[in-house]
PDB file of C-alpha atoms and ligand atoms in Angstrom:
ATOM      1  CA  ARG A  10     129.064 161.994 273.241  1.00  0.00           C
ATOM      2  CA  ASN A  11     128.226 158.907 273.964  1.00  0.00           C
ATOM      3  CA  MET A  12     125.197 159.625 275.784  1.00  0.00           C
ATOM      4  CA  MET A  13     124.115 161.286 272.582  1.00  0.00           C
ATOM      5  CA  THR A  14     124.714 158.334 270.488  1.00  0.00           C
ATOM      6  CA  ILE A  15     122.696 156.175 272.776  1.00  0.00           C
ATOM      7  CA  ILE A  16     119.692 158.649 272.749  1.00  0.00           C
ATOM      8  CA  GLU A  17     119.684 159.120 268.989  1.00  0.00           C
ATOM      9  CA  HIS A  18     119.810 155.327 268.490  1.00  0.00           C
ATOM     10  CA  ALA A  19     116.760 155.136 271.169  1.00  0.00           C
ATOM     11  CA  GLU A  20     115.081 157.920 269.350  1.00  0.00           C
ATOM     12  CA  ALA A  21     115.589 156.173 266.109  1.00  0.00           C
ATOM     13  CA  ASP A  22     113.992 152.971 267.909  1.00  0.00           C
ATOM     14  CA  ASP A  23     117.174 150.675 266.804  1.00  0.00           C
ATOM     15  CA  PHE A  24     118.754 150.458 270.089  1.00  0.00           C
ATOM     16  CA  LEU A  25     118.244 147.054 270.433  1.00  0.00           C
ATOM     17  CA  GLU A  26     120.048 146.085 267.139  1.00  0.00           C
ATOM     18  CA  THR A  27     122.972 148.861 267.832  1.00  0.00           C
ATOM     19  CA  GLU A  28     125.879 148.000 270.112  1.00  0.00           C
ATOM     20  CA  ILE A  29     125.853 150.089 273.235  1.00  0.00           C
ATOM     21  CA  PRO A  30     128.606 152.458 273.117  1.00  0.00           C
ATOM     22  CA  GLU A  31     130.957 152.246 276.650  1.00  0.00           C
ATOM     23  CA  ALA A  32     129.584 155.033 278.564  1.00  0.00           C
ATOM     24  CA  SER A  33     131.441 155.967 281.600  1.00  0.00           C
ATOM     25  CA  GLY A  34     130.991 158.347 284.648  1.00  0.00           C
ATOM     26  CA  ALA A  35     127.706 158.711 286.665  1.00  0.00           C
ATOM     27  CA  ILE A  36     125.792 160.063 283.748  1.00  0.00           C
ATOM     28  CA  GLY A  37     126.957 157.240 281.185  1.00  0.00           C
ATOM     29  CA  LYS A  38     125.514 154.674 284.029  1.00  0.00           C
ATOM     30  CA  ILE A  39     122.122 156.436 283.892  1.00  0.00           C
ATOM     31  CA  ALA A  40     122.072 156.604 280.361  1.00  0.00           C
ATOM     32  CA  ASN A  41     122.900 152.677 280.154  1.00  0.00           C
ATOM     33  CA  ASN A  42     120.308 152.214 282.864  1.00  0.00           C
ATOM     34  CA  LEU A  43     117.963 154.058 280.578  1.00  0.00           C
ATOM     35  CA  VAL A  44     118.546 151.986 277.370  1.00  0.00           C
ATOM     36  CA  LEU A  45     118.211 148.674 279.351  1.00  0.00           C
ATOM     37  CA  THR A  46     114.761 150.001 280.729  1.00  0.00           C
ATOM     38  CA  LEU A  47     113.665 150.774 277.218  1.00  0.00           C
ATOM     39  CA  THR A  48     114.682 147.405 276.034  1.00  0.00           C
ATOM     40  CA  GLU A  49     112.993 145.990 278.680  1.00  0.00           C
ATOM     41  CA  LEU A  50     109.602 147.864 277.904  1.00  0.00           C
ATOM     42  CA  LYS A  51     109.993 146.949 274.555  1.00  0.00           C
ATOM     43  CA  LEU A  52     110.212 143.282 274.899  1.00  0.00           C
ATOM     44  CA  ALA A  53     107.506 143.687 277.600  1.00  0.00           C
ATOM     45  CA  HIS A  54     105.411 145.177 274.953  1.00  0.00           C
ATOM     46  CA  ALA A  55     106.065 142.603 272.555  1.00  0.00           C
ATOM     47  CA  LYS A  56     105.405 139.887 274.731  1.00  0.00           C
ATOM     48  CA  LYS A  57     101.835 141.504 275.495  1.00  0.00           C
ATOM     49  CA  PHE A  58     101.347 141.783 271.821  1.00  0.00           C
ATOM     50  CA  GLU A  59     102.236 138.169 271.082  1.00  0.00           C
ATOM     51  CA  ALA A  60     100.091 137.347 274.154  1.00  0.00           C
ATOM     52  CA  LEU A  61      97.207 139.035 272.554  1.00  0.00           C
ATOM     53  CA  SER A  62      97.561 137.616 269.183  1.00  0.00           C
ATOM     54  CA  GLN A  63      97.759 134.250 270.904  1.00  0.00           C
ATOM     55  CA  PHE A  64      94.571 134.770 272.513  1.00  0.00           C
ATOM     56  CA  ALA A  65      92.435 135.915 269.636  1.00  0.00           C
ATOM     57  CA  GLY A  66      93.994 132.753 267.819  1.00  0.00           C
ATOM     58  CA  GLY A  67      92.961 130.646 270.747  1.00  0.00           C
ATOM     59  CA  VAL A  68      89.539 132.347 270.637  1.00  0.00           C
ATOM     60  CA  ALA A  69      88.977 131.617 266.865  1.00  0.00           C
ATOM     61  CA  HIS A  70      90.069 127.812 267.514  1.00  0.00           C
ATOM     62  CA  GLU A  71      87.769 127.444 270.356  1.00  0.00           C
ATOM     63  CA  ILE A  72      84.451 128.822 268.383  1.00  0.00           C
ATOM     64  CA  ARG A  73      85.460 127.238 265.246  1.00  0.00           C
ATOM     65  CA  ASN A  74      84.323 123.594 266.351  1.00  0.00           C
ATOM     66  CA  PRO A  75      81.138 124.565 267.682  1.00  0.00           C
ATOM     67  CA  LEU A  76      80.087 126.953 265.006  1.00  0.00           C
ATOM     68  CA  ASN A  77      81.310 124.286 262.202  1.00  0.00           C
ATOM     69  CA  SER A  78      79.039 121.516 264.004  1.00  0.00           C
ATOM     70  CA  ILE A  79      76.094 124.114 263.863  1.00  0.00           C
ATOM     71  CA  GLY A  80      76.699 125.146 260.290  1.00  0.00           C
ATOM     72  CA  MET A  81      76.728 121.669 259.002  1.00  0.00           C
ATOM     73  CA  THR A  82      73.564 120.357 261.146  1.00  0.00           C
ATOM     74  CA  ALA A  83      71.654 123.614 259.797  1.00  0.00           C
ATOM     75  CA  GLN A  84      72.885 122.654 256.197  1.00  0.00           C
ATOM     76  CA  TYR A  85      71.579 119.135 256.989  1.00  0.00           C
ATOM     77  CA  LEU A  86      68.544 120.013 258.749  1.00  0.00           C
ATOM     78  CA  LYS A  87      67.633 122.150 255.089  1.00  0.00           C
ATOM     79  CA  ASN A  88      68.143 118.929 253.409  1.00  0.00           C
ATOM     80  CA  ILE A  89      65.848 117.035 255.325  1.00  0.00           C
ATOM     81  CA  PHE A  90      63.464 119.448 254.873  1.00  0.00           C
ATOM     82  CA  THR A  91      63.686 120.014 251.293  1.00  0.00           C
ATOM     83  CA  GLN A  92      62.653 116.260 250.616  1.00  0.00           C
ATOM     84  CA  LYS A  93      59.234 115.970 248.885  1.00  0.00           C
ATOM     85  CA  LYS A  94      58.089 113.873 251.929  1.00  0.00           C
ATOM     86  CA  VAL A  95      59.087 114.030 255.438  1.00  0.00           C
ATOM     87  CA  SER A  96      58.940 110.833 257.158  1.00  0.00           C
ATOM     88  CA  GLN A  97      58.578 110.259 260.995  1.00  0.00           C
ATOM     89  CA  ARG A  98      62.029 108.807 261.106  1.00  0.00           C
ATOM     90  CA  ASP A  99      63.424 112.087 259.563  1.00  0.00           C
ATOM     91  CA  ILE A 100      61.518 114.216 262.121  1.00  0.00           C
ATOM     92  CA  ASN A 101      63.230 111.912 264.840  1.00  0.00           C
ATOM     93  CA  GLU A 102      66.741 112.729 263.461  1.00  0.00           C
ATOM     94  CA  VAL A 103      65.845 116.304 263.512  1.00  0.00           C
ATOM     95  CA  ILE A 104      65.080 116.396 267.159  1.00  0.00           C
ATOM     96  CA  GLU A 105      68.434 114.806 267.726  1.00  0.00           C
ATOM     97  CA  LEU A 106      70.171 117.359 265.573  1.00  0.00           C
ATOM     98  CA  LEU A 107      68.644 120.122 267.374  1.00  0.00           C
ATOM     99  CA  ASP A 108      69.681 118.665 270.646  1.00  0.00           C
ATOM    100  CA  ILE A 109      73.098 118.812 269.282  1.00  0.00           C
ATOM    101  CA  MET A 110      72.962 122.277 267.851  1.00  0.00           C
ATOM    102  CA  ASN A 111      71.482 123.456 271.286  1.00  0.00           C
ATOM    103  CA  TYR A 112      74.622 121.674 272.935  1.00  0.00           C
ATOM    104  CA  GLU A 113      76.875 123.504 270.717  1.00  0.00           C
ATOM    105  CA  THR A 114      75.507 126.712 271.217  1.00  0.00           C
ATOM    106  CA  ASP A 115      75.701 126.193 275.045  1.00  0.00           C
ATOM    107  CA  GLN A 116      79.440 125.441 274.307  1.00  0.00           C
ATOM    108  CA  LEU A 117      79.871 128.690 272.437  1.00  0.00           C
ATOM    109  CA  LYS A 118      78.003 130.618 275.443  1.00  0.00           C
ATOM    110  CA  LYS A 119      80.448 128.959 277.960  1.00  0.00           C
ATOM    111  CA  ILE A 120      83.429 130.233 275.910  1.00  0.00           C
ATOM    112  CA  SER A 121      82.437 133.681 275.583  1.00  0.00           C
ATOM    113  CA  GLU A 122      81.519 133.750 279.412  1.00  0.00           C
ATOM    114  CA  GLN A 123      84.962 132.910 280.137  1.00  0.00           C
ATOM    115  CA  PHE A 124      86.383 135.790 277.859  1.00  0.00           C
ATOM    116  CA  LEU A 125      84.167 138.128 279.601  1.00  0.00           C
ATOM    117  CA  THR A 126      84.574 137.420 282.814  1.00  0.00           C
ATOM    118  CA  LEU A 127      88.443 137.739 282.987  1.00  0.00           C
ATOM    119  CA  ASN A 128      89.576 140.426 285.050  1.00  0.00           C
ATOM    120  CA  ARG A 129      86.467 141.834 285.590  1.00  0.00           C
ATOM    121  CA  PRO A 130      86.102 142.691 289.185  1.00  0.00           C
ATOM    122  CA  ARG A 131      84.342 139.528 290.838  1.00  0.00           C
ATOM    123  CA  GLN A 132      81.080 140.817 292.890  1.00  0.00           C
ATOM    124  CA  LEU A 133      80.057 138.083 294.736  1.00  0.00           C
ATOM    125  CA  LYS A 134      76.322 136.772 294.758  1.00  0.00           C
ATOM    126  CA  LEU A 135      76.483 134.882 298.242  1.00  0.00           C
ATOM    127  CA  GLU A 136      74.244 132.175 299.052  1.00  0.00           C
ATOM    128  CA  VAL A 137      74.176 129.646 301.776  1.00  0.00           C
ATOM    129  CA  VAL A 138      75.141 126.118 299.519  1.00  0.00           C
ATOM    130  CA  SER A 139      76.635 122.904 299.610  1.00  0.00           C
ATOM    131  CA  LEU A 140      79.649 122.190 298.229  1.00  0.00           C
ATOM    132  CA  ASN A 141      78.975 118.761 297.702  1.00  0.00           C
ATOM    133  CA  ASN A 142      75.960 119.583 295.431  1.00  0.00           C
ATOM    134  CA  LEU A 143      78.018 122.213 293.479  1.00  0.00           C
ATOM    135  CA  LEU A 144      80.509 119.258 292.784  1.00  0.00           C
ATOM    136  CA  ASP A 145      77.751 116.995 291.757  1.00  0.00           C
ATOM    137  CA  PHE A 146      76.193 119.315 289.373  1.00  0.00           C
ATOM    138  CA  VAL A 147      79.664 120.020 287.554  1.00  0.00           C
ATOM    139  CA  LEU A 148      80.191 116.302 287.569  1.00  0.00           C
ATOM    140  CA  ALA A 149      76.580 116.178 285.683  1.00  0.00           C
ATOM    141  CA  GLU A 150      78.117 118.253 283.003  1.00  0.00           C
ATOM    142  CA  PHE A 151      80.884 116.171 282.303  1.00  0.00           C
ATOM    143  CA  LYS A 152      78.809 113.125 282.501  1.00  0.00           C
ATOM    144  CA  VAL A 153      78.591 112.568 278.589  1.00  0.00           C
ATOM    145  CA  ILE A 154      82.274 112.900 278.225  1.00  0.00           C
ATOM    146  CA  THR A 155      83.710 110.911 281.148  1.00  0.00           C
ATOM    147  CA  GLU A 156      81.301 107.867 279.939  1.00  0.00           C
ATOM    148  CA  ARG A 157      82.255 108.216 276.164  1.00  0.00           C
ATOM    149  CA  THR A 158      86.086 108.467 277.451  1.00  0.00           C
ATOM    150  CA  GLY A 159      85.782 105.633 280.193  1.00  0.00           C
ATOM    151  CA  ILE A 160      87.427 108.359 282.770  1.00  0.00           C
ATOM    152  CA  LYS A 161      86.228 107.044 286.105  1.00  0.00           C
ATOM    153  CA  THR A 162      84.935 109.748 288.489  1.00  0.00           C
ATOM    154  CA  LEU A 163      84.871 108.787 292.369  1.00  0.00           C
ATOM    155  CA  ARG A 164      83.515 110.798 294.907  1.00  0.00           C
ATOM    156  CA  ASN A 165      84.621 110.877 298.690  1.00  0.00           C
ATOM    157  CA  TYR A 166      82.201 113.546 299.900  1.00  0.00           C
ATOM    158  CA  ASP A 167      82.133 114.372 303.847  1.00  0.00           C
ATOM    159  CA  PRO A 168      78.061 114.013 304.438  1.00  0.00           C
ATOM    160  CA  GLU A 169      78.823 116.564 307.334  1.00  0.00           C
ATOM    161  CA  LEU A 170      80.476 119.193 305.368  1.00  0.00           C
ATOM    162  CA  PRO A 171      78.818 122.569 306.605  1.00  0.00           C
ATOM    163  CA  LYS A 172      77.112 124.784 304.273  1.00  0.00           C
ATOM    164  CA  THR A 173      78.827 127.718 303.267  1.00  0.00           C
ATOM    165  CA  ARG A 174      78.219 131.451 301.814  1.00  0.00           C
ATOM    166  CA  LEU A 175      79.681 131.124 298.123  1.00  0.00           C
ATOM    167  CA  ASP A 176      78.675 132.315 295.065  1.00  0.00           C
ATOM    168  CA  ASP A 177      77.221 129.566 293.001  1.00  0.00           C
ATOM    169  CA  ASP A 178      77.698 130.339 289.476  1.00  0.00           C
ATOM    170  CA  GLN A 179      81.468 131.218 290.259  1.00  0.00           C
ATOM    171  CA  ILE A 180      82.172 128.235 291.922  1.00  0.00           C
ATOM    172  CA  ARG A 181      80.529 126.166 289.599  1.00  0.00           C
ATOM    173  CA  GLN A 182      82.921 127.719 286.721  1.00  0.00           C
ATOM    174  CA  LEU A 183      85.681 126.961 289.357  1.00  0.00           C
ATOM    175  CA  PHE A 184      84.985 123.378 289.400  1.00  0.00           C
ATOM    176  CA  PHE A 185      84.022 123.180 285.742  1.00  0.00           C
ATOM    177  CA  ASN A 186      87.704 124.603 284.962  1.00  0.00           C
ATOM    178  CA  LEU A 187      89.655 122.154 287.348  1.00  0.00           C
ATOM    179  CA  ILE A 188      87.324 118.835 285.802  1.00  0.00           C
ATOM    180  CA  GLN A 189      87.820 120.004 282.507  1.00  0.00           C
ATOM    181  CA  ASN A 190      91.892 120.358 282.713  1.00  0.00           C
ATOM    182  CA  ALA A 191      91.885 117.009 284.754  1.00  0.00           C
ATOM    183  CA  ILE A 192      89.892 115.624 282.031  1.00  0.00           C
ATOM    184  CA  GLN A 193      92.312 116.797 279.397  1.00  0.00           C
ATOM    185  CA  ALA A 194      95.266 115.716 281.363  1.00  0.00           C
ATOM    186  CA  ILE A 195      94.343 111.747 281.534  1.00  0.00           C
ATOM    187  CA  GLN A 196      95.965 110.378 278.307  1.00  0.00           C
ATOM    188  CA  PRO A 197      95.057 107.368 277.232  1.00  0.00           C
ATOM    189  CA  LYS A 198      91.555 108.084 278.666  1.00  0.00           C
ATOM    190  CA  ASN A 199      91.710 105.320 280.915  1.00  0.00           C
ATOM    191  CA  GLY A 200      92.243 107.244 284.264  1.00  0.00           C
ATOM    192  CA  SER A 201      90.406 108.838 287.304  1.00  0.00           C
ATOM    193  CA  ILE A 202      89.529 111.444 288.746  1.00  0.00           C
ATOM    194  CA  TYR A 203      89.107 111.755 292.636  1.00  0.00           C
ATOM    195  CA  ILE A 204      86.914 114.350 294.098  1.00  0.00           C
ATOM    196  CA  THR A 205      87.042 114.815 297.900  1.00  0.00           C
ATOM    197  CA  THR A 206      85.337 117.283 300.162  1.00  0.00           C
ATOM    198  CA  SER A 207      86.671 117.568 303.995  1.00  0.00           C
ATOM    199  CA  ILE A 208      87.138 120.422 306.805  1.00  0.00           C
ATOM    200  CA  GLU A 209      90.046 121.283 308.306  1.00  0.00           C
ATOM    201  CA  LYS A 210      90.646 123.105 311.683  1.00  0.00           C
ATOM    202  CA  ASN A 211      93.805 125.022 312.356  1.00  0.00           C
ATOM    203  CA  ALA A 212      95.367 128.254 313.443  1.00  0.00           C
ATOM    204  CA  GLY A 213      94.181 129.975 310.180  1.00  0.00           C
ATOM    205  CA  GLY A 214      90.367 128.963 311.062  1.00  0.00           C
ATOM    206  CA  ASN A 215      87.982 126.510 309.622  1.00  0.00           C
ATOM    207  CA  TRP A 216      88.326 125.467 306.233  1.00  0.00           C
ATOM    208  CA  ILE A 217      86.096 123.596 303.638  1.00  0.00           C
ATOM    209  CA  ILE A 218      88.285 121.930 301.201  1.00  0.00           C
ATOM    210  CA  ALA A 219      87.751 120.570 297.874  1.00  0.00           C
ATOM    211  CA  ASN A 220      90.087 118.344 296.519  1.00  0.00           C
ATOM    212  CA  ILE A 221      90.413 117.243 292.890  1.00  0.00           C
ATOM    213  CA  ARG A 222      92.865 114.820 291.882  1.00  0.00           C
ATOM    214  CA  ASP A 223      93.688 112.939 288.422  1.00  0.00           C
ATOM    215  CA  THR A 224      95.842 110.355 287.085  1.00  0.00           C
ATOM    216  CA  GLY A 225      96.838 112.486 284.243  1.00  0.00           C
ATOM    217  CA  VAL A 226     100.314 113.484 282.899  1.00  0.00           C
ATOM    218  CA  GLY A 227     101.214 115.764 285.828  1.00  0.00           C
ATOM    219  CA  ILE A 228     103.114 119.151 285.675  1.00  0.00           C
ATOM    220  CA  PRO A 229     106.577 119.692 285.615  1.00  0.00           C
ATOM    221  CA  ASP A 230     108.137 121.361 288.255  1.00  0.00           C
ATOM    222  CA  GLN A 231     109.310 124.197 286.400  1.00  0.00           C
ATOM    223  CA  ILE A 232     106.190 125.299 285.242  1.00  0.00           C
ATOM    224  CA  GLN A 233     104.351 124.798 287.980  1.00  0.00           C
ATOM    225  CA  GLU A 234     104.427 128.706 288.869  1.00  0.00           C
ATOM    226  CA  ARG A 235     102.952 129.627 285.780  1.00  0.00           C
ATOM    227  CA  ILE A 236      99.956 127.450 285.383  1.00  0.00           C
ATOM    228  CA  PHE A 237      97.698 130.228 287.250  1.00  0.00           C
ATOM    229  CA  ASP A 238      98.979 132.671 284.679  1.00  0.00           C
ATOM    230  CA  ALA A 239      96.308 134.048 282.333  1.00  0.00           C
ATOM    231  CA  TYR A 240      96.987 132.961 278.674  1.00  0.00           C
ATOM    232  CA  PHE A 241      99.739 130.282 279.976  1.00  0.00           C
ATOM    233  CA  THR A 242      98.730 127.129 278.457  1.00  0.00           C
ATOM    234  CA  THR A 243     100.687 123.749 277.106  1.00  0.00           C
ATOM    235  CA  LYS A 244      97.834 122.815 274.996  1.00  0.00           C
ATOM    236  CA  GLU A 245      98.124 125.307 271.856  1.00  0.00           C
ATOM    237  CA  GLN A 246      97.987 122.369 269.660  1.00  0.00           C
ATOM    238  CA  GLU A 247      94.517 121.268 271.264  1.00  0.00           C
ATOM    239  CA  GLY A 248      93.053 124.889 271.238  1.00  0.00           C
ATOM    240  CA  GLY A 249      94.068 125.728 274.769  1.00  0.00           C
ATOM    241  CA  ILE A 250      93.841 129.508 275.817  1.00  0.00           C
ATOM    242  CA  GLY A 251      95.075 129.230 279.053  1.00  0.00           C
ATOM    243  CA  LEU A 252      92.528 131.276 280.889  1.00  0.00           C
ATOM    244  CA  GLY A 253      90.729 128.503 283.000  1.00  0.00           C
ATOM    245  CA  LEU A 254      93.187 128.588 285.801  1.00  0.00           C
ATOM    246  CA  ALA A 255      93.934 132.347 285.886  1.00  0.00           C
ATOM    247  CA  ILE A 256      89.966 132.391 286.122  1.00  0.00           C
ATOM    248  CA  ALA A 257      89.690 129.665 288.777  1.00  0.00           C
ATOM    249  CA  TYR A 258      92.779 131.895 290.599  1.00  0.00           C
ATOM    250  CA  GLN A 259      90.477 134.983 290.459  1.00  0.00           C
ATOM    251  CA  ILE A 260      87.131 132.967 291.925  1.00  0.00           C
ATOM    252  CA  ILE A 261      88.846 131.780 294.859  1.00  0.00           C
ATOM    253  CA  MET A 262      90.656 134.827 295.760  1.00  0.00           C
ATOM    254  CA  ALA A 263      87.317 136.641 295.477  1.00  0.00           C
ATOM    255  CA  HIS A 264      86.228 134.486 298.279  1.00  0.00           C
ATOM    256  CA  GLY A 265      88.886 134.901 300.450  1.00  0.00           C
ATOM    257  CA  GLY A 266      90.190 131.366 299.949  1.00  0.00           C
ATOM    258  CA  ARG A 267      93.113 129.836 298.479  1.00  0.00           C
ATOM    259  CA  ILE A 268      94.358 126.990 296.011  1.00  0.00           C
ATOM    260  CA  GLU A 269      97.091 124.633 296.214  1.00  0.00           C
ATOM    261  CA  VAL A 270      98.897 122.526 293.960  1.00  0.00           C
ATOM    262  CA  LYS A 271     100.643 119.207 293.760  1.00  0.00           C
ATOM    263  CA  SER A 272     101.821 117.667 290.929  1.00  0.00           C
ATOM    264  CA  GLN A 273     104.253 114.796 289.703  1.00  0.00           C
ATOM    265  CA  VAL A 274     104.994 114.138 286.255  1.00  0.00           C
ATOM    266  CA  GLY A 275     103.324 110.988 285.110  1.00  0.00           C
ATOM    267  CA  MET A 276     101.461 110.349 288.422  1.00  0.00           C
ATOM    268  CA  GLY A 277      98.714 113.123 288.410  1.00  0.00           C
ATOM    269  CA  THR A 278      97.924 116.217 289.763  1.00  0.00           C
ATOM    270  CA  GLU A 279      95.757 117.459 292.830  1.00  0.00           C
ATOM    271  CA  PHE A 280      94.382 120.946 293.067  1.00  0.00           C
ATOM    272  CA  LYS A 281      93.333 121.587 296.896  1.00  0.00           C
ATOM    273  CA  ALA A 282      90.505 124.651 296.830  1.00  0.00           C
ATOM    274  CA  PHE A 283      90.305 126.102 300.551  1.00  0.00           C
ATOM    275  CA  PHE A 284      86.953 128.222 301.645  1.00  0.00           C
ATOM    276  CA  LYS A 285      86.434 129.864 304.908  1.00  0.00           C
ATOM    277  CA  TYR A 286      83.625 128.957 306.927  1.00  0.00           C
TER     278      TYR A 286
HETATM  279  N1  ADP B  29      94.993 118.720 286.073  1.00  0.00           N
HETATM  280  C1  ADP B  29      96.120 118.998 285.184  1.00  0.00           C
HETATM  281  N2  ADP B  29      96.864 118.155 284.586  1.00  0.00           N
HETATM  282  C2  ADP B  29      98.269 118.475 284.048  1.00  0.00           C
HETATM  283  N3  ADP B  29      98.471 119.715 283.880  1.00  0.00           N
HETATM  284  C3  ADP B  29      97.412 120.870 284.009  1.00  0.00           C
HETATM  285  C4  ADP B  29      96.500 120.301 284.967  1.00  0.00           C
HETATM  286  N4  ADP B  29      95.747 121.451 285.243  1.00  0.00           N
HETATM  287  C5  ADP B  29      96.470 122.548 284.492  1.00  0.00           C
HETATM  288  N5  ADP B  29      97.382 122.234 283.791  1.00  0.00           N
HETATM  289  C6  ADP B  29      98.684 122.880 283.005  1.00  0.00           C
HETATM  290  O1  ADP B  29      98.237 124.345 283.234  1.00  0.00           O
HETATM  291  C7  ADP B  29      97.974 124.667 281.992  1.00  0.00           C
HETATM  292  C8  ADP B  29      97.164 126.151 282.557  1.00  0.00           C
HETATM  293  O2  ADP B  29      95.669 125.522 282.467  1.00  0.00           O
HETATM  294  P1  ADP B  29      94.624 126.546 282.112  1.00  0.00           P
HETATM  295  O3  ADP B  29      94.598 127.895 282.759  1.00  0.00           O
HETATM  296  O4  ADP B  29      93.055 125.679 282.330  1.00  0.00           O
HETATM  297  O5  ADP B  29      94.651 126.784 280.578  1.00  0.00           O
HETATM  298  P2  ADP B  29      94.253 125.611 279.300  1.00  0.00           P
HETATM  299  O6  ADP B  29      93.369 124.383 279.926  1.00  0.00           O
HETATM  300  O7  ADP B  29      93.519 126.462 278.270  1.00  0.00           O
HETATM  301  O8  ADP B  29      95.779 125.388 278.899  1.00  0.00           O
HETATM  302  C9  ADP B  29      97.807 123.865 281.468  1.00  0.00           C
HETATM  303  O9  ADP B  29      97.772 123.947 279.713  1.00  0.00           O
HETATM  304  C10 ADP B  29      98.430 122.568 281.813  1.00  0.00           C
HETATM  305  O10 ADP B  29      99.843 122.980 281.308  1.00  0.00           O
HETATM  306 MG1   MG B  30      91.904 124.640 281.191  1.00  0.00          MG
END
């Protein structure tokens, strides 16, 4: 009879709120296990659902700023061109504004690419490339922000680093995500980011290593194992969506490499990306 009660509650979908009657014997145990499993399933579903709505919120948040900026700039451009006379100074200003719109559009493109590439099986377009060059390319993308915020980027590349077969675009995205996190971790903005490349030979093979270290806030021990999970973020307030490291991890795995993290709260964080060569 107890089992019937349990099943009735489960069917009515209120087994979470109801006290589970003490069931005894083998069948009772099975029934109890069933209830536990159902409960877990329901919680997992709720969690997924919450992750999804957080994700949607994150998307909205991330695209709001660039969209606002583009919208306001467009309005301003219209004001300029509805004047009776447009001066050379106006034209110069228009050119600057169009640059801003271009930049914001690029941002939007990047954001949407991050979403699109998540969980898509990664097909690699392998090319023989220099990791040092790739890193320089990504650093150049952050030049404006690092200069404006006074964050120092210090490079220490192995000049003899062998070239290796990598997917150019994906590796750039990987470093983009790591360096973006490093910049965001530095507060107030007077820290440094050290970017080092080196080779290591050990029993596991020959490795090319890129090391991205920052003097930022650090990552508490208890969350270190979750930072690579999709949608895990401690930056909800700032509009973080928690995809950067999940994507970084996928990219590294697709390349047959590995990634290590070392961090201490208040001291900073170091990510080490390993590639076979
Ligand atoms: N360099 C870093 N310094 C401190 N915390 C970091 C760093 N990189 C990642 N994290 C932590 O890992 C979390 C997940 O990072 P990520 O997947 O890029 O998502 P997001 O940056 O959107 O939060 C961050 O919210 C942050 O708590
Ligand atoms: Mg990030």
